[in-house]
């Protein structure tokens, strides 16, 4: 294929749908069927990165979905690296990151395109999220509290979103390239908050399409982050990565030198919370595997965080107060504690 033909082929693809898969054999058929069912007139492509799955994922893709482009990794590299590899290979004008445990509702792709005229560049969009099992609304995007804990937004008219979940994240491919994609030191968790924070810092829009939606088996692909009955369930690894990456995000993205003060306060608070949670749960692994580990490992990569911060702040177009206006002053963990009690780790 000559250069002109290659360029024409790329221009012809409207949306590249990128799916990071690890041991998602039981989800892939539902996820891909929802894409095939879209009544969408413009060309799309589907790319899947298999992150060294040990189940039958590759057999499912080879036998039942031969037209899907599959990147096979010989080693487990994590969610961030998987998506970076996918978008690097994507040929569409837009990219849609979609979890393997999610499924698009009818009209989803068109709804995302229809939302673009209401955005500023670089935009990051999502669809309304619904619980797979109950069909109930989960969120119209996400807000954050002062400790960067996610707060589900259920107000369709809310104009103060902090981020949209990576389970369904839509943006221009060239914007992804300009923002630099997901930081691979994060491995997984909070990478969606990071990318949306960068978009906000550069004057872009973080928003939700006004129609359609997607259904999501929350926590199925990575474990944890789900409510069963009235109890909140998570895993040691998920909580560790969330706490480490949220603290690191504060240092990287908060405008002005006050970021260093807020970073120090966040680490101090994690140590206090860790002691309390360990005593209440009577589980030393809570301290060793989550809180102490999160603080220690964030400090270990502080030179990387400092370098990333310089890059991020160099392109900033908004000030401290504009950036902070989306944060909820009430700690969301207190709400979760009163509503669900102590989390269950597994």
XYZ file of C-alpha atoms in Angstrom:
346
model
C 0.000 0.000 0.000
C 1.472 3.381 -1.000
C 1.459 6.413 1.315
C -1.635 7.962 -0.276
C -3.611 4.724 -0.054
C -2.565 4.264 3.566
C -3.668 7.809 4.358
C -7.027 7.277 2.648
C -7.554 4.051 4.607
C -6.880 5.823 7.906
C -9.142 8.742 7.050
C -11.957 6.324 6.219
C -12.085 4.966 9.765
C -14.153 7.132 12.069
C -13.797 5.382 15.449
C -11.235 2.899 16.697
C -12.731 0.881 19.561
C -9.924 -0.260 21.864
C -10.479 -3.061 24.378
C -7.864 -4.092 26.942
C -8.428 -7.731 27.846
C -7.051 -9.916 30.610
C -8.825 -13.209 31.302
C -12.060 -11.805 29.906
C -13.210 -14.947 28.109
C -16.644 -14.797 29.759
C -17.180 -11.134 28.781
C -15.881 -10.802 25.246
C -18.888 -12.104 23.330
C -21.280 -9.687 25.059
C -18.922 -6.737 24.659
C -18.267 -7.352 20.959
C -21.920 -8.168 20.178
C -22.901 -4.736 21.502
C -20.471 -3.135 19.037
C -21.679 -5.206 16.098
C -25.269 -4.194 16.934
C -24.592 -0.462 16.623
C -26.606 1.155 13.841
C -23.686 3.359 12.841
C -23.143 4.434 9.259
C -19.448 5.342 9.433
C -16.538 2.862 9.407
C -15.114 1.595 12.668
C -12.362 -0.806 13.680
C -12.062 -2.988 16.786
C -8.713 -3.621 18.424
C -8.073 -5.858 21.440
C -4.891 -6.095 23.480
C -4.689 -9.445 25.241
C -2.523 -8.975 28.317
C -1.103 -12.505 28.607
C -4.466 -14.079 29.481
C -4.409 -17.564 30.975
C -8.019 -18.404 30.095
C -9.539 -19.067 26.666
C -9.730 -15.439 25.539
C -7.526 -15.909 22.495
C -9.500 -18.959 21.360
C -12.745 -16.976 21.631
C -11.282 -14.190 19.523
C -9.708 -16.493 16.955
C -12.748 -18.726 16.476
C -15.684 -16.345 16.902
C -14.294 -12.891 16.114
C -11.704 -13.299 13.361
C -12.105 -9.728 12.045
C -11.019 -8.154 15.325
C -7.416 -6.953 15.306
C -5.662 -8.598 18.274
C -2.391 -7.571 19.877
C -1.016 -10.496 21.894
C 1.296 -9.652 24.776
C 3.605 -12.387 26.024
C 3.780 -10.772 29.466
C 1.263 -8.987 31.662
C 1.945 -5.272 31.270
C -1.121 -3.738 32.930
C -4.100 -1.661 31.854
C -2.226 1.579 31.099
C 0.347 0.005 28.828
C -2.322 -2.125 27.128
C -4.359 0.926 26.138
C -1.294 2.885 25.055
C -0.408 0.048 22.686
C -3.955 -0.076 21.353
C -4.207 3.644 20.617
C -0.766 3.600 19.013
C -2.081 1.076 16.487
C -5.488 2.743 16.062
C -6.215 4.337 12.680
C -9.444 6.174 13.465
C -10.036 9.883 13.884
C -11.505 9.088 17.306
C -10.723 6.401 19.872
C -13.165 4.768 22.265
C -11.645 2.865 25.166
C -14.103 0.208 26.267
C -13.744 -2.311 29.090
C -14.167 -5.954 28.201
C -16.866 -6.242 30.912
C -18.927 -3.416 29.394
C -21.470 -3.317 26.561
C -22.694 -0.365 24.512
C -26.385 0.428 24.337
C -27.940 1.058 20.954
C -27.004 4.415 19.445
C -23.945 4.831 21.663
C -21.417 5.674 18.949
C -23.669 8.243 17.296
C -24.484 9.789 20.692
C -20.785 10.387 21.315
C -20.309 12.069 17.933
C -23.400 14.208 18.483
C -21.919 15.564 21.723
C -18.741 16.887 20.102
C -20.160 20.296 18.996
C -20.811 21.096 22.677
C -17.162 20.570 23.677
C -13.878 22.417 23.609
C -10.618 20.725 22.653
C -9.150 18.550 24.056
C -12.371 16.853 25.095
C -12.909 13.547 26.894
C -16.428 12.131 26.744
C -18.328 9.157 28.066
C -21.860 7.763 28.073
C -24.274 7.367 30.987
C -23.189 4.254 32.889
C -25.699 1.614 34.023
C -25.280 -1.393 36.276
C -25.158 -4.589 34.234
C -27.326 -6.651 36.583
C -29.976 -4.153 37.711
C -30.049 -1.627 34.854
C -29.877 1.211 37.387
C -27.992 4.388 36.582
C -24.482 4.352 38.060
C -23.280 7.782 36.984
C -23.135 10.593 34.476
C -19.380 10.916 34.891
C -17.517 11.382 38.166
C -16.666 14.187 40.568
C -13.917 14.172 43.222
C -13.720 15.126 46.875
C -10.821 17.066 48.392
C -8.858 13.805 48.840
C -9.428 12.892 45.177
C -11.834 10.098 46.116
C -14.321 9.510 43.263
C -17.923 10.625 43.759
C -20.497 9.293 41.294
C -22.440 12.081 39.603
C -26.120 11.326 38.919
C -27.086 14.815 37.773
C -27.301 14.842 33.977
C -27.013 18.636 33.980
C -23.882 18.785 36.142
C -21.179 20.891 34.522
C -18.481 20.213 37.127
C -17.159 16.776 36.233
C -13.642 15.757 37.244
C -13.309 12.719 35.015
C -15.024 9.967 33.064
C -14.257 6.338 33.682
C -11.814 4.499 31.464
C -14.434 1.785 31.087
C -15.915 3.985 28.342
C -13.717 6.902 27.320
C -14.019 8.730 23.982
C -11.712 11.360 22.502
C -9.845 12.414 19.383
C -6.815 10.289 18.689
C -4.646 13.344 18.102
C -5.724 14.708 21.499
C -4.671 11.427 23.128
C -1.312 11.768 21.398
C -0.909 15.377 22.540
C -1.803 14.524 26.143
C 0.561 11.568 26.100
C -1.851 8.756 26.887
C -1.862 6.907 30.199
C 1.243 7.111 32.439
C 2.523 3.556 32.610
C 3.919 3.973 36.124
C 0.296 3.994 37.289
C -0.191 0.417 35.965
C -3.964 0.620 36.550
C -6.469 2.764 38.466
C -6.734 6.571 38.440
C -5.251 6.736 34.923
C -8.633 7.982 33.677
C -8.626 10.744 36.315
C -5.111 11.704 35.243
C -5.940 12.016 31.538
C -9.131 13.981 32.196
C -7.241 16.276 34.590
C -4.760 17.007 31.819
C -7.606 17.806 29.436
C -9.121 20.196 31.997
C -5.766 21.858 32.665
C -5.481 22.558 28.937
C -8.925 24.126 28.768
C -10.748 21.080 27.425
C -14.134 19.539 28.197
C -14.872 16.508 30.345
C -18.462 15.537 29.630
C -21.192 12.977 29.068
C -23.251 12.315 25.942
C -26.931 13.129 26.352
C -28.277 9.901 24.900
C -27.744 6.137 24.936
C -25.338 4.648 27.522
C -23.358 1.570 28.408
C -23.891 -1.341 30.772
C -21.020 -2.318 33.024
C -20.213 -5.267 35.270
C -18.419 -2.997 37.715
C -15.223 -4.416 39.150
C -15.389 -7.659 37.182
C -12.345 -7.086 34.988
C -9.998 -5.979 37.769
C -11.735 -7.100 40.965
C -13.375 -5.109 43.729
C -15.037 -1.706 43.594
C -18.519 -3.102 43.927
C -21.374 -2.999 46.402
C -23.139 -6.236 47.297
C -26.181 -5.708 49.472
C -25.033 -2.805 51.632
C -21.349 -3.775 51.839
C -18.512 -2.334 49.790
C -16.090 -4.922 48.415
C -12.646 -4.272 47.000
C -9.230 -5.936 46.829
C -5.935 -5.154 48.538
C -4.249 -4.543 45.190
C -6.969 -2.305 43.812
C -7.085 -0.198 46.985
C -3.277 0.063 47.078
C -3.043 1.253 43.467
C -5.930 3.682 43.969
C -4.390 5.265 47.071
C -0.874 5.442 45.616
C -2.027 6.877 42.302
C -4.444 9.401 43.800
C -1.701 10.823 46.019
C 0.661 10.957 43.048
C -1.994 12.641 40.901
C -2.305 15.478 43.415
C 1.389 16.303 43.016
C 1.401 15.988 39.230
C -1.754 17.904 38.336
C -2.476 20.501 41.027
C -1.460 23.970 39.747
C 1.090 26.108 41.648
C 3.581 25.094 44.326
C 0.727 24.389 46.743
C 0.689 20.943 45.106
C 3.644 19.926 47.302
C 1.762 20.894 50.466
C -1.365 19.024 49.371
C 0.742 15.993 48.425
C 2.349 15.922 51.874
C -1.025 16.290 53.584
C -2.443 13.460 51.478
C 0.398 11.114 52.437
C 0.010 12.035 56.119
C -3.719 11.401 55.934
C -3.145 8.004 54.317
C -0.907 6.989 57.221
C -3.536 8.077 59.756
C -6.313 6.323 57.836
C -4.133 3.233 57.481
C -3.512 2.943 61.215
C -7.215 3.374 61.976
C -8.345 0.922 59.300
C -5.767 -1.673 60.362
C -6.871 -1.512 63.997
C -10.571 -1.595 63.136
C -10.171 -4.485 60.696
C -7.582 -6.261 62.893
C -5.720 -7.080 59.734
C -2.025 -6.209 59.414
C -2.207 -6.736 55.652
C -4.317 -3.567 55.397
C -1.287 -1.611 56.626
C 1.427 -3.536 54.793
C -0.443 -4.184 51.547
C -2.342 -0.918 51.132
C -1.540 2.193 53.151
C 2.136 1.959 54.071
C 2.882 0.467 50.681
C 0.994 3.265 48.886
C 2.872 6.020 50.752
C 6.248 4.310 50.392
C 5.843 3.593 46.678
C 4.605 7.080 45.859
C 7.700 8.539 47.536
C 9.900 6.076 45.668
C 8.759 7.483 42.316
C 8.809 11.136 43.360
C 11.502 11.964 40.774
C 9.224 10.535 38.065
C 6.325 12.536 39.489
C 8.405 15.720 39.494
C 9.366 15.201 35.843
C 5.771 14.432 34.855
C 4.568 17.476 36.765
C 6.887 19.778 34.809
C 5.531 18.425 31.535
C 1.902 18.670 32.648
C 2.126 22.182 34.078
C 4.010 23.501 31.036
C 0.851 23.119 28.958
C -1.561 24.459 31.590
C -4.135 27.066 30.494
C -6.225 27.410 33.684
C -5.323 28.563 37.171
C -5.488 26.976 40.613
C -9.041 28.027 41.475
C -10.460 27.032 38.104
C -8.875 23.619 38.515
C -10.099 23.176 42.116
C -13.688 24.290 41.542
C -14.876 20.783 40.702
C -13.833 19.298 44.062
C -16.416 18.427 46.727
C -15.253 19.672 50.184
C -16.924 16.768 52.038
C -14.724 13.612 52.253
C -16.598 10.923 50.349
C -15.080 8.128 52.420
C -17.112 9.396 55.389
C -20.301 9.038 53.365
C -19.282 5.513 52.350
C -18.470 4.617 55.955
C -21.881 5.706 57.223
C -23.686 4.077 54.314
C -21.779 0.798 53.942
C -19.565 0.386 56.985
C -15.937 -0.658 56.721
C -14.899 -1.977 53.295
C -14.278 -5.682 52.802
C -10.886 -6.535 51.314
C -10.260 -9.686 49.338
